mmCIF file of C-alpha atoms in Angstrom:
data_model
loop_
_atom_site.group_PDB
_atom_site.id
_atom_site.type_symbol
_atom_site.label_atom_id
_atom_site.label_comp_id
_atom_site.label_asym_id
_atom_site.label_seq_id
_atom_site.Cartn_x
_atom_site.Cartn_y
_atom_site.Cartn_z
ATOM 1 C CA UNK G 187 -1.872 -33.629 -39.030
ATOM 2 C CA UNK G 188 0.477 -32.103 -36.463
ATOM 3 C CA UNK G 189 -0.702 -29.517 -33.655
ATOM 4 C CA UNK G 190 1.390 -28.040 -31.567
ATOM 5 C CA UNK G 191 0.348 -25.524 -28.809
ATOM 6 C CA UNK G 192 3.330 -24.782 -27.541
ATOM 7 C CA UNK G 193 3.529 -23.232 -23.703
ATOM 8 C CA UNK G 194 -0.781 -22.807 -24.342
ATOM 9 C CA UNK G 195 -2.806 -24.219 -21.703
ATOM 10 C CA UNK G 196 -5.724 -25.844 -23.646
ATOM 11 C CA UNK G 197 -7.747 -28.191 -22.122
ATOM 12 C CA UNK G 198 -9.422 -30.768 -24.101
ATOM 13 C CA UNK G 199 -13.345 -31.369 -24.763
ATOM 14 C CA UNK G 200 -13.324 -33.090 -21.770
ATOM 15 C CA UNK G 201 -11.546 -30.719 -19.896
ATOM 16 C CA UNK G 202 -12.847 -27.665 -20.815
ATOM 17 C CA UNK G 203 -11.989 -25.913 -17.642
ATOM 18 C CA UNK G 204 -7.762 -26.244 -17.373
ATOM 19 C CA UNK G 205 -6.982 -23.150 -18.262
ATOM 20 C CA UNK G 206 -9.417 -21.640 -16.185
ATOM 21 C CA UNK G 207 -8.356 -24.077 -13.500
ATOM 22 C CA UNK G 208 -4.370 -23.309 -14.210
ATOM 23 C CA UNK G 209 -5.051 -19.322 -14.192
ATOM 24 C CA UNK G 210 -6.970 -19.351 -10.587
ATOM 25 C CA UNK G 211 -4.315 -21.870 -9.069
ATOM 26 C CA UNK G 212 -1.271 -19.730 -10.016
ATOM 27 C CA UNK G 213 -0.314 -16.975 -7.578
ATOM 28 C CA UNK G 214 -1.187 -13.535 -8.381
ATOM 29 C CA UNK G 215 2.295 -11.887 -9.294
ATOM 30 C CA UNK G 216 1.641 -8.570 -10.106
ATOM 31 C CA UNK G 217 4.839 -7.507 -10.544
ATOM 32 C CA UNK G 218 7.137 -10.401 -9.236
ATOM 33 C CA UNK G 219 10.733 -11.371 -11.110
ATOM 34 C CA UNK G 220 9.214 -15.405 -10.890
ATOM 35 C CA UNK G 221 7.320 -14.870 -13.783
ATOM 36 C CA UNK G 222 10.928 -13.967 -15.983
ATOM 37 C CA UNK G 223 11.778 -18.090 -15.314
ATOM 38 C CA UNK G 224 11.954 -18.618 -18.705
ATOM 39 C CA UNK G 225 13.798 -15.670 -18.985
ATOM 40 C CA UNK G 226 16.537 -16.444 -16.748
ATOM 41 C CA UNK G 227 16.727 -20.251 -18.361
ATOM 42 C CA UNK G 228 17.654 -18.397 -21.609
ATOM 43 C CA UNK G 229 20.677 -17.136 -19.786
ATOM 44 C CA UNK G 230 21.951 -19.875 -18.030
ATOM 45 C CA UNK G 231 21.751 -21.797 -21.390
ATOM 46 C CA UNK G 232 23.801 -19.282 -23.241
ATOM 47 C CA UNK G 233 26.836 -18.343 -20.604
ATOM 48 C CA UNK G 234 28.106 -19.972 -17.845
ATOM 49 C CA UNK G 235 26.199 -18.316 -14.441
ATOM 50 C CA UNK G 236 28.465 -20.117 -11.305
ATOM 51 C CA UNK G 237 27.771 -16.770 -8.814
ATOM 52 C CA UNK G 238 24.628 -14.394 -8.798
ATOM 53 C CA UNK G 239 24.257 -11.596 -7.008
ATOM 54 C CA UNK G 240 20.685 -10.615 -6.471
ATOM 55 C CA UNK G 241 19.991 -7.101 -5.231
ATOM 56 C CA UNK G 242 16.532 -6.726 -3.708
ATOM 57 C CA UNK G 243 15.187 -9.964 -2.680
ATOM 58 C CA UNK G 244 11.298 -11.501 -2.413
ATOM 59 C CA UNK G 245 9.993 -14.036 -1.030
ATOM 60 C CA UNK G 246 13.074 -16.042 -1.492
ATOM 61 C CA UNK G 247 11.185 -17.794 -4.240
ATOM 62 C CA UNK G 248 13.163 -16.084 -7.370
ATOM 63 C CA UNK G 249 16.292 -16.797 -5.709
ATOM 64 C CA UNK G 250 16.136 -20.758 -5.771
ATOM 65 C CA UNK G 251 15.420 -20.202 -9.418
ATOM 66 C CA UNK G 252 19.178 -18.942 -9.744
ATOM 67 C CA UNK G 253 20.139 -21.710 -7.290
ATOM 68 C CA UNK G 254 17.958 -24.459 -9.129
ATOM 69 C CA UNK G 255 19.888 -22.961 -12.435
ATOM 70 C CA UNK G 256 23.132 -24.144 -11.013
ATOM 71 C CA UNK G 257 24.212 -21.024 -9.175
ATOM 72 C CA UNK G 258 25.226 -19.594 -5.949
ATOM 73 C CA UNK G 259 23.335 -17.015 -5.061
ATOM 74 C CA UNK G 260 24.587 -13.770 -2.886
ATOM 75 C CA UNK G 261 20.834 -12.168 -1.609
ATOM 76 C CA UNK G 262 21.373 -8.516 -0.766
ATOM 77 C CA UNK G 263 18.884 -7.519 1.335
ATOM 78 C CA UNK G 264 18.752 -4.588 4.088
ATOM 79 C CA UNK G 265 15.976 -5.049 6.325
ATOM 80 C CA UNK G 266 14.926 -8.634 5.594
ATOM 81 C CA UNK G 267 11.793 -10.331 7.167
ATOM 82 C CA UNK G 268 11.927 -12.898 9.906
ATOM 83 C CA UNK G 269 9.795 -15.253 7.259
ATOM 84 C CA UNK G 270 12.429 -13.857 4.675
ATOM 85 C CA UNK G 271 15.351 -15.117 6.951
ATOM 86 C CA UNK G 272 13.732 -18.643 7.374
ATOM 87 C CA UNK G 273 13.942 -19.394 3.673
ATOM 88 C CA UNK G 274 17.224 -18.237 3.117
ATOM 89 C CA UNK G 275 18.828 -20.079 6.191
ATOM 90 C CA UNK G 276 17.161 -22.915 4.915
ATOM 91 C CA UNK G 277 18.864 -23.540 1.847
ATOM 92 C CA UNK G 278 22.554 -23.423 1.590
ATOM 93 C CA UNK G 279 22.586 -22.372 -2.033
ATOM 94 C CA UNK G 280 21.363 -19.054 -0.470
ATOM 95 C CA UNK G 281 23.303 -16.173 0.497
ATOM 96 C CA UNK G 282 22.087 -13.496 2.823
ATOM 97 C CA UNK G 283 23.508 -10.238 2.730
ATOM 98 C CA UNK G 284 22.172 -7.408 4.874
ATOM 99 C CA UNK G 285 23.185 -4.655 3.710
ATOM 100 C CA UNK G 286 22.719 -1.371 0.941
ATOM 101 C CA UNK G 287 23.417 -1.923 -2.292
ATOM 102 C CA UNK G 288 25.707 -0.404 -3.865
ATOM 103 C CA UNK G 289 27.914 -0.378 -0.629
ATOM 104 C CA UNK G 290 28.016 -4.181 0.009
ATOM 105 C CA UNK G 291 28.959 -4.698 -3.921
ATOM 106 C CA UNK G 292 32.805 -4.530 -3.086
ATOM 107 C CA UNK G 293 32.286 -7.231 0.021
ATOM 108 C CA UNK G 294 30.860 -9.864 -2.468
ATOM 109 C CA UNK G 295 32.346 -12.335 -5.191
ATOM 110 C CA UNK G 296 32.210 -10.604 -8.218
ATOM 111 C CA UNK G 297 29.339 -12.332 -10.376
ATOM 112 C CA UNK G 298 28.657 -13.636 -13.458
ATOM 113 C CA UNK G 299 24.717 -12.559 -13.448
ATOM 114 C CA UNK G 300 23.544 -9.786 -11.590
ATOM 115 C CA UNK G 301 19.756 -8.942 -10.803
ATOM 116 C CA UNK G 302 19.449 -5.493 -9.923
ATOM 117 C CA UNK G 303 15.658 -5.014 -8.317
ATOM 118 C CA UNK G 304 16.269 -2.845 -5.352
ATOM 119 C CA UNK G 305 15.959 0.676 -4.467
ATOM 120 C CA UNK G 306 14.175 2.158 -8.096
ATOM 121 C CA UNK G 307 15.875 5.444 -8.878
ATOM 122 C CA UNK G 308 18.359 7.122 -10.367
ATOM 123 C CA UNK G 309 20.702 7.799 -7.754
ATOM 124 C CA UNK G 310 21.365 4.316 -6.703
ATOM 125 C CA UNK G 311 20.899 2.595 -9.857
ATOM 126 C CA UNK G 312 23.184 5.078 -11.366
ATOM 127 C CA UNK G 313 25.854 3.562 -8.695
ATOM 128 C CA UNK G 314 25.144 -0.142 -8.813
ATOM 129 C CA UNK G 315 25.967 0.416 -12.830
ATOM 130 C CA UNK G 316 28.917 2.308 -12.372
ATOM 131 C CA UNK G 317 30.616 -0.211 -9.949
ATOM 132 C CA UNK G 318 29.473 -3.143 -11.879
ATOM 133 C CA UNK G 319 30.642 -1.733 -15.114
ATOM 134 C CA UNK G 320 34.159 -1.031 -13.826
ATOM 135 C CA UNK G 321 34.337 -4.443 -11.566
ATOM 136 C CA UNK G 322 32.727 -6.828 -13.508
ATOM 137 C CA UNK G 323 32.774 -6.052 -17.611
ATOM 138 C CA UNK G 324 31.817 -9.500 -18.090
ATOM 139 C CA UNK G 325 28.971 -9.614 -16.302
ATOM 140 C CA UNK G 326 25.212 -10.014 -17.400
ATOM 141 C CA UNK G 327 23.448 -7.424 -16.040
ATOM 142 C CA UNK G 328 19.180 -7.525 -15.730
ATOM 143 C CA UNK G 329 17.751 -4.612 -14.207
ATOM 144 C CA UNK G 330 13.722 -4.863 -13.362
ATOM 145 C CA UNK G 331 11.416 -2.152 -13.522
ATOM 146 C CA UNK G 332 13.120 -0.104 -16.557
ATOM 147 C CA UNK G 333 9.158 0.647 -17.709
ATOM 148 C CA UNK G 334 6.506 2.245 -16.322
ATOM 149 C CA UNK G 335 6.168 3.696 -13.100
ATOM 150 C CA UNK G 336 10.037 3.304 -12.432
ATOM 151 C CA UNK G 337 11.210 4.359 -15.901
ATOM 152 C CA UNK G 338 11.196 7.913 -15.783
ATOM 153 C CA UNK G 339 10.223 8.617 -12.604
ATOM 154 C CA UNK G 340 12.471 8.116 -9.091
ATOM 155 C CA UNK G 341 10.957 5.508 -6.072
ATOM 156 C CA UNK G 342 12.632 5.725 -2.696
ATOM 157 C CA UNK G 343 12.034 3.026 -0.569
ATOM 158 C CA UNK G 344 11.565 3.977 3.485
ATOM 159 C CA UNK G 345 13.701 5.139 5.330
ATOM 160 C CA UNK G 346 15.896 6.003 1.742
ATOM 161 C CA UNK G 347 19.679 6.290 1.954
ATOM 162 C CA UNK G 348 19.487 8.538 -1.362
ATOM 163 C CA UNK G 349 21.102 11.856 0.167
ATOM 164 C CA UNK G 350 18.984 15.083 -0.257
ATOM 165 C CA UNK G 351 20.809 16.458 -3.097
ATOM 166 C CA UNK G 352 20.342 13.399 -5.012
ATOM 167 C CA UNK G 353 16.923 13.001 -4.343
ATOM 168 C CA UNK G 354 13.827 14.584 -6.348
ATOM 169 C CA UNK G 355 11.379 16.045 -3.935
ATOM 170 C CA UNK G 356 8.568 12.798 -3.335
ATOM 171 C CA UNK G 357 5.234 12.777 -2.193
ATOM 172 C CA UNK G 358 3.193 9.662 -0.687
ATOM 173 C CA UNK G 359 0.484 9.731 -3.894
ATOM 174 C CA UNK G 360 1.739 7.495 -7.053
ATOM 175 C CA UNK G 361 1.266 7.638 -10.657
ATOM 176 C CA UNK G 362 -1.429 6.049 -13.148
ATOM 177 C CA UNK G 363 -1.714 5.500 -16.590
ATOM 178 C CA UNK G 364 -5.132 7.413 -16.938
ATOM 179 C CA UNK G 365 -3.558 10.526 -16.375
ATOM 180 C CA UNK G 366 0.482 12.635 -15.684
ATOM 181 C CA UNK G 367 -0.549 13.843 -12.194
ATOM 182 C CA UNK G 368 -0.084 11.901 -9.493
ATOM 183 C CA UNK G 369 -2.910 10.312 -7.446
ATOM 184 C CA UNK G 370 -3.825 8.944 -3.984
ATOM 185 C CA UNK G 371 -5.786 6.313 -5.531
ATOM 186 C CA UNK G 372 -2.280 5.292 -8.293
ATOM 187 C CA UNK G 373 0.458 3.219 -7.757
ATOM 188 C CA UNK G 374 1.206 4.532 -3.767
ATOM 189 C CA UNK G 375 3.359 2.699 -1.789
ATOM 190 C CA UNK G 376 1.815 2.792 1.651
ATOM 191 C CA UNK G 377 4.493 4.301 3.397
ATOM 192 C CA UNK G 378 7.352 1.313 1.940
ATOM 193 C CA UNK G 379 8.242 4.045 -0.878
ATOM 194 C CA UNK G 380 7.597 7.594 -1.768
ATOM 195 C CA UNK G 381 7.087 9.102 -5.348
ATOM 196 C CA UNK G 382 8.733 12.014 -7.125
ATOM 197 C CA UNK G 383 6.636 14.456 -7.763
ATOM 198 C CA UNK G 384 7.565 14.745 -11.133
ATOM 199 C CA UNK G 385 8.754 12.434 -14.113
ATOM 200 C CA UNK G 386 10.902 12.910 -16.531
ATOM 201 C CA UNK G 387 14.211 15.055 -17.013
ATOM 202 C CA UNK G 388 17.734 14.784 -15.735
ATOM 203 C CA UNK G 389 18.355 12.501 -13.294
ATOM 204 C CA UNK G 390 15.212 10.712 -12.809
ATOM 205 C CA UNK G 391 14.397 7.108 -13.200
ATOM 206 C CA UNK G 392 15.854 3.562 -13.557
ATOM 207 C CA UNK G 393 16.145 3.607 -17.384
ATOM 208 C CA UNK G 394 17.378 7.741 -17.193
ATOM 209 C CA UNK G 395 20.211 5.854 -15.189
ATOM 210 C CA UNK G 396 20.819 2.931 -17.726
ATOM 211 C CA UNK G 397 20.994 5.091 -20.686
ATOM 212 C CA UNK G 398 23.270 7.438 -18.620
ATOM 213 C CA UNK G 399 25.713 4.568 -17.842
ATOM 214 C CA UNK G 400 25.701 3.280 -21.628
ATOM 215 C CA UNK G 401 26.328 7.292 -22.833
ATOM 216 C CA UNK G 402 29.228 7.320 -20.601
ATOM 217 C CA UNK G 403 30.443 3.373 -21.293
ATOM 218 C CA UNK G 404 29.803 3.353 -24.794
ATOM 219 C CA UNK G 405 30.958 -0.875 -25.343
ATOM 220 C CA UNK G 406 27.673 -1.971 -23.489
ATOM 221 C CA UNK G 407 24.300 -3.447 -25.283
ATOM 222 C CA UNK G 408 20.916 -2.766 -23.799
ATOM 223 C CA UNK G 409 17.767 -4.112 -24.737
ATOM 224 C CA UNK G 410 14.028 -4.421 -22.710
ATOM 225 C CA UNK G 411 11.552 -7.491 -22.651
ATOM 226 C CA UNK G 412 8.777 -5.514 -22.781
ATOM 227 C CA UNK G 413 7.127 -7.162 -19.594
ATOM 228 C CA UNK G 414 5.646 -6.874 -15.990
ATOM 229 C CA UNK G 415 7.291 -3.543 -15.561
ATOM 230 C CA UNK G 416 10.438 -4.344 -18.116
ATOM 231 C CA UNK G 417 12.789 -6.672 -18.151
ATOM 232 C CA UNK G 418 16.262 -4.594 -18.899
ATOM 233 C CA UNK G 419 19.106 -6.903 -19.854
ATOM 234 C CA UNK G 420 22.645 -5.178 -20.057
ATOM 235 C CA UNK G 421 25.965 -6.827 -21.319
ATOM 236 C CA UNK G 422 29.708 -5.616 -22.721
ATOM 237 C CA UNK G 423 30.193 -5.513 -26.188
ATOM 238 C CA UNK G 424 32.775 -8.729 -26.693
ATOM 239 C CA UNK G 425 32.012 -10.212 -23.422
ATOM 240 C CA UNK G 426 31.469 -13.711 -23.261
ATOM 241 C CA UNK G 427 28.228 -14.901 -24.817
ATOM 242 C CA UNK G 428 26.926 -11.599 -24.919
ATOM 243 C CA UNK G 429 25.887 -12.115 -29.012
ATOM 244 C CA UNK G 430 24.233 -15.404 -27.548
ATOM 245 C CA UNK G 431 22.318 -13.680 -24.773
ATOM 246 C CA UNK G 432 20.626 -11.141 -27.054
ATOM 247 C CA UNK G 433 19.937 -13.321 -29.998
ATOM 248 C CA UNK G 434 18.261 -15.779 -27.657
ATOM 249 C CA UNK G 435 16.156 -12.909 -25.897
ATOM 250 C CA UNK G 436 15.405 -11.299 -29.481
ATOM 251 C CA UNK G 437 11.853 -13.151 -29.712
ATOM 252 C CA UNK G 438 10.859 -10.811 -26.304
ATOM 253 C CA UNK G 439 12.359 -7.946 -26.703
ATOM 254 C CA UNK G 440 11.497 -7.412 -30.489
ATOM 255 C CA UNK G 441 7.454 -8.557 -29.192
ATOM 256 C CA UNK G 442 5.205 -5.636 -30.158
ATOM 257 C CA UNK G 443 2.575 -8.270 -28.950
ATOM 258 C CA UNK G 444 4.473 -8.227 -25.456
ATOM 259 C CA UNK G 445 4.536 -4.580 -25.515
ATOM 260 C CA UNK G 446 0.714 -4.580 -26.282
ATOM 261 C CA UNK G 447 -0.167 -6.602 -23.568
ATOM 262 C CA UNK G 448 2.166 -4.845 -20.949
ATOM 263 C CA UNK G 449 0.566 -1.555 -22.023
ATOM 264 C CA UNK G 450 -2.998 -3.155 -21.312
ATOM 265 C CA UNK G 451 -1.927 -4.926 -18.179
ATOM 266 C CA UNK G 452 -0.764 -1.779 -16.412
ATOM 267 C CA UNK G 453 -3.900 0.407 -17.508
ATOM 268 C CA UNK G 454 -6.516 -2.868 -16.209
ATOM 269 C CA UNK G 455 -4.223 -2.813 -13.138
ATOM 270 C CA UNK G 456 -3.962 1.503 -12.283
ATOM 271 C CA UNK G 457 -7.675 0.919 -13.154
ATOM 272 C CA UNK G 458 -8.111 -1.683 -10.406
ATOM 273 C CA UNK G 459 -6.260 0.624 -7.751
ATOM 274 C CA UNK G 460 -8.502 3.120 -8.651
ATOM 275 C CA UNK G 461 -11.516 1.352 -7.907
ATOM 276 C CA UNK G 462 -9.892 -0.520 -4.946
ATOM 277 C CA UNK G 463 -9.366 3.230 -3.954
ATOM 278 C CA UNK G 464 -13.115 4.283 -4.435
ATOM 279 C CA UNK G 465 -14.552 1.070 -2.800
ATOM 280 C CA UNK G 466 -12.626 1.667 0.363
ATOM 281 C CA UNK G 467 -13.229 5.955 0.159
ATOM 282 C CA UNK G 468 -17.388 4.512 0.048
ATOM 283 C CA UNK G 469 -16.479 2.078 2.849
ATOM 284 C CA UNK G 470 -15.254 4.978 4.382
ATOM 285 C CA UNK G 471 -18.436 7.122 3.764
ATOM 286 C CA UNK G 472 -20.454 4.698 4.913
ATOM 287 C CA UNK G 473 -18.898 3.872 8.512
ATOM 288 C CA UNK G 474 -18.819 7.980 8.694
ATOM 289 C CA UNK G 475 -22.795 7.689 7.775
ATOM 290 C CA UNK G 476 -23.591 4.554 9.834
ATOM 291 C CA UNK G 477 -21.300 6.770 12.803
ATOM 292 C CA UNK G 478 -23.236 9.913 12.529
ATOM 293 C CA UNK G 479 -26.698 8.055 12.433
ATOM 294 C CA UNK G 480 -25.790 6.220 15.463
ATOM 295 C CA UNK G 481 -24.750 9.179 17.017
ATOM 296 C CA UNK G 482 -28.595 10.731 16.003
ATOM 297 C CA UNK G 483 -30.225 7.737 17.463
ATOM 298 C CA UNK G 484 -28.155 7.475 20.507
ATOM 299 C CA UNK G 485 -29.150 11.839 21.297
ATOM 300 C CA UNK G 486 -33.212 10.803 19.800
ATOM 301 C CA UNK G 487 -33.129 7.957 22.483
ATOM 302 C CA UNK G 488 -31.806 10.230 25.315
ATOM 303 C CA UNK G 489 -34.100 13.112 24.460
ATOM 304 C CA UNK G 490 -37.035 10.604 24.035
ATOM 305 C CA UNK G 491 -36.264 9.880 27.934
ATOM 306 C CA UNK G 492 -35.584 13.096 29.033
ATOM 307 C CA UNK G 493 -39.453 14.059 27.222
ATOM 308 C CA UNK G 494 -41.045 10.985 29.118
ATOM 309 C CA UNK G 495 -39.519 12.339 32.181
ATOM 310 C CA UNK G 496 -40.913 15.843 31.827
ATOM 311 C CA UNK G 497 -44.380 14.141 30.919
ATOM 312 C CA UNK G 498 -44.516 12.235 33.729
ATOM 313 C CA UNK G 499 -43.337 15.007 36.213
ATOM 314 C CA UNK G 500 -45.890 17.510 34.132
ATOM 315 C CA UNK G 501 -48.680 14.384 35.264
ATOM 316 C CA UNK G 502 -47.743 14.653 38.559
ATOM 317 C CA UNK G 503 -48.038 18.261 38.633
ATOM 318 C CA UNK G 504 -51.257 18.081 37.353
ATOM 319 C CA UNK G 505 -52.769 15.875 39.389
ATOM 320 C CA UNK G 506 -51.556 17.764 42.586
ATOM 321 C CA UNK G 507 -53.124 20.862 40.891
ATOM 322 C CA UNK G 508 -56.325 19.267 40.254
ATOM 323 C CA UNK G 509 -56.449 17.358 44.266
ATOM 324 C CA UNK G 510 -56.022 21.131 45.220
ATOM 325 C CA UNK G 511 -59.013 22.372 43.175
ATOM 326 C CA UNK G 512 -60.883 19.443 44.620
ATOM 327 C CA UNK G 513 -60.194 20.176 47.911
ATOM 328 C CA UNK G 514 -62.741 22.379 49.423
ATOM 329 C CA UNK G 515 -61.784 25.708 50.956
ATOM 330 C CA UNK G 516 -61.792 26.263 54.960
ATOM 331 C CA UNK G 517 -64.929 28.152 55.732
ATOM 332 C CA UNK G 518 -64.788 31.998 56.674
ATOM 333 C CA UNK G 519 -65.487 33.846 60.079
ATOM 334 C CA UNK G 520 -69.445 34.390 59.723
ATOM 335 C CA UNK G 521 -69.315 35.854 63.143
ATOM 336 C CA UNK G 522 -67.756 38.669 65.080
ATOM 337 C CA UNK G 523 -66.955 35.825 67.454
ATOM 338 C CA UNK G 524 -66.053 33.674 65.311
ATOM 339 C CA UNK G 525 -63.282 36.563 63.976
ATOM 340 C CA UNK G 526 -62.176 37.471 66.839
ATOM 341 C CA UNK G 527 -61.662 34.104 68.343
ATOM 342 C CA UNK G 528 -59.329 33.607 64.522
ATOM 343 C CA UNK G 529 -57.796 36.597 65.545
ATOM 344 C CA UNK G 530 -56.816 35.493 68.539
ATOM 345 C CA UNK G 531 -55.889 31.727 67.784
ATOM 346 C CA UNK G 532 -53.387 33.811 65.381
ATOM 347 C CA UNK G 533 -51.734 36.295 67.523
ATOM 348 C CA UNK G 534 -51.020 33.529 69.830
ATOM 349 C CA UNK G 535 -49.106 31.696 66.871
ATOM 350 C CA UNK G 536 -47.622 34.532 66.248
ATOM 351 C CA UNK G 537 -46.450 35.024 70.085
ATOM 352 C CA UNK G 538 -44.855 31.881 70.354
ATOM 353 C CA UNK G 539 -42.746 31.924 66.526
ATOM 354 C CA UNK G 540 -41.409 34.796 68.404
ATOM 355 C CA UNK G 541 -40.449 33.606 71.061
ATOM 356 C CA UNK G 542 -38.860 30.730 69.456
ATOM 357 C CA UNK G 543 -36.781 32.648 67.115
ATOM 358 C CA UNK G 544 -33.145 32.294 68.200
ATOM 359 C CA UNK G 545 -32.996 36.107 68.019
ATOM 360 C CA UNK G 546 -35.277 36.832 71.212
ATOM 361 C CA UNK G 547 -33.396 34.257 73.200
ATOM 362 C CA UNK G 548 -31.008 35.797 76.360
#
């Protein structure tokens, strides 16, 4: 009896736990080129790849995957990382370029592969196509993010070179598959890349742009693996192992079953980033709430002090009043002696305030 499980992760009765094991130890790439490896293989094995230009670089880790595939790799990136930087210096198969795509496209070697995965709308895709297409007909061509969020609807990375007339007007909220309208709690880039506000129509998108290019080309094949965003793969009619390249890639891109799963992974993951967004709006109530009660206990402490003051000073008025209604009275005159002698004792007082006062002095 023969079994074969192909790429499956099993385990065994005895290890009942490796493909739990194998799905917790393997990084969490929600929407990362590394998981197209296989992908990329395919290509290699069916045309000759000696020069790749990547547009829109990682973590450096997808680009030794071209490298490890036999290629040099060209890594356009504008603004790279100082951690980015260290693992490109690092390997000499590794090419930075810092610069804007399409603008740096000219200054390169023209390539047999390129990966375009940079700025996600129409406007600049719409470029890097055009160039390509004119400069390098026998190139391979794989474009990522030709599905949803970037399929129909412009991204424009921070601060974007797209000019103003070019550009649909964006907003910081981002989109999610439970609903059309945009949403603080969808797919937001946290000020690396506004929206547009709207999807759909002329001019908008990554695949808008591909489709444009092929209307206006007309020789060029397109087809998506249906995948982590899509997986666009773009080559000239006649070019060199272009038949190859698609027949090898049929298997994905014909994969209702890939489709299916891409459709559930991005409504499981707009749902997540709307409950990540709820959890941290309650986090937020709370530290309001725990703020405001603080505040309550901080004013019922001060006017608890401020009323054991008073009580005490209220005491000590109280006990002065009731020393003074202890106190016995000074007796009266009984006599006409004894008032005239009071009398007296007075008007002397009285004589020398007077002639104290600072009024009566010469």
């Amino acid at each position: 009896m023969t079994r074969d499980f192909g790429a499956a992760v099993t385990g065994s009765p005895d290890d009942p736990h490796e493909q739990a094991r194998t799905a917790r130890e393997q990084p969490l790439l929600l929407h990362s080129m590394a998981v197209f490896r296989e992908l990329f293989e395919t290509v290699f094995r069916c045309r000759d790849v000696g020069v790749v230009v990547e547009v829109g670089v990682e973590s450096g880790q997808v680009s030794a995957v071209y490298a490890d595939l036999g290629a040099t790799v060209h890594c356009v990136e504008p603004a790279p990382a100082d951690e980015l930087r260290a693992v490109l210096d690092g390997d000499p198969r590794l090419n930075l370029v810092e610069g804007l795509s399409p603008a740096v496209l000219p200054e390169l070697p023209v390539a047999d592969l390129y990966i375009l995965d940079g700025d996600h709308n129409y406007a600049v895709v719409r470029e890097e196509l055009a160039w390509i297409m004119a400069n390098a007909p026998d190139a391979v061509v794989v474009l990522h993010d030709v599905l949803w969020p970037c399929g129909r609807r412009d991204f424009y990375y921070q601060p974007s070179p797209v000019p103003p007339e070019d550009a649909h007007p964006a907003t910081s909220d981002g989109p999610t598959v439970w609903h059309d309208e945009l949403t603080p709690a969808g797919f937001v880039g946290d000020g690396a890349y506004t929206v547009a506000e709207r999807a759909g129509g002329l001019r908008n998108g990554v695949l808008t742009a591909v489709e444009d290019a092929l209307d206006e080309a007309g020789d060029w094949r397109f087809q998506i693996v249906p995948a982590v965003f899509g997986f666009g793969v773009l080559a000239r009619t006649g070019a060199p192992a272009t038949d190859a390249v698609f027949d090898a890639l049929a298997p994905y891109t014909s994969s209702r079953l890939l489709a299916a799963m891409e459709n559930n992974r991005v409504a499981l993951y707009t749902r997540v980033l709307q409950l990540q967004y709820e959890a941290a709006a309650r986090t937020d109530d709370a530290t309001r709430l725990t703020e405001t009660v603080n505040a309550q206990q901080q004013e019922i402490a001060r006017l608890r002090s401020e009323l054991d003051r008073s009580t005490a000073e209220l005491a000590t008025k109280s006990q002065e009043l009731q020393r003074q209604r202890d106190t016995p009275p000074a007796p009266l005159p009984t006599s006409d002696q004894e008032l005239g002698a009071a009398v007296s004792n007075l008007g002397r007082a009285l004589s020398a305030r007077i002639r104290k006062s600072p009024g009566q002095q010469r």
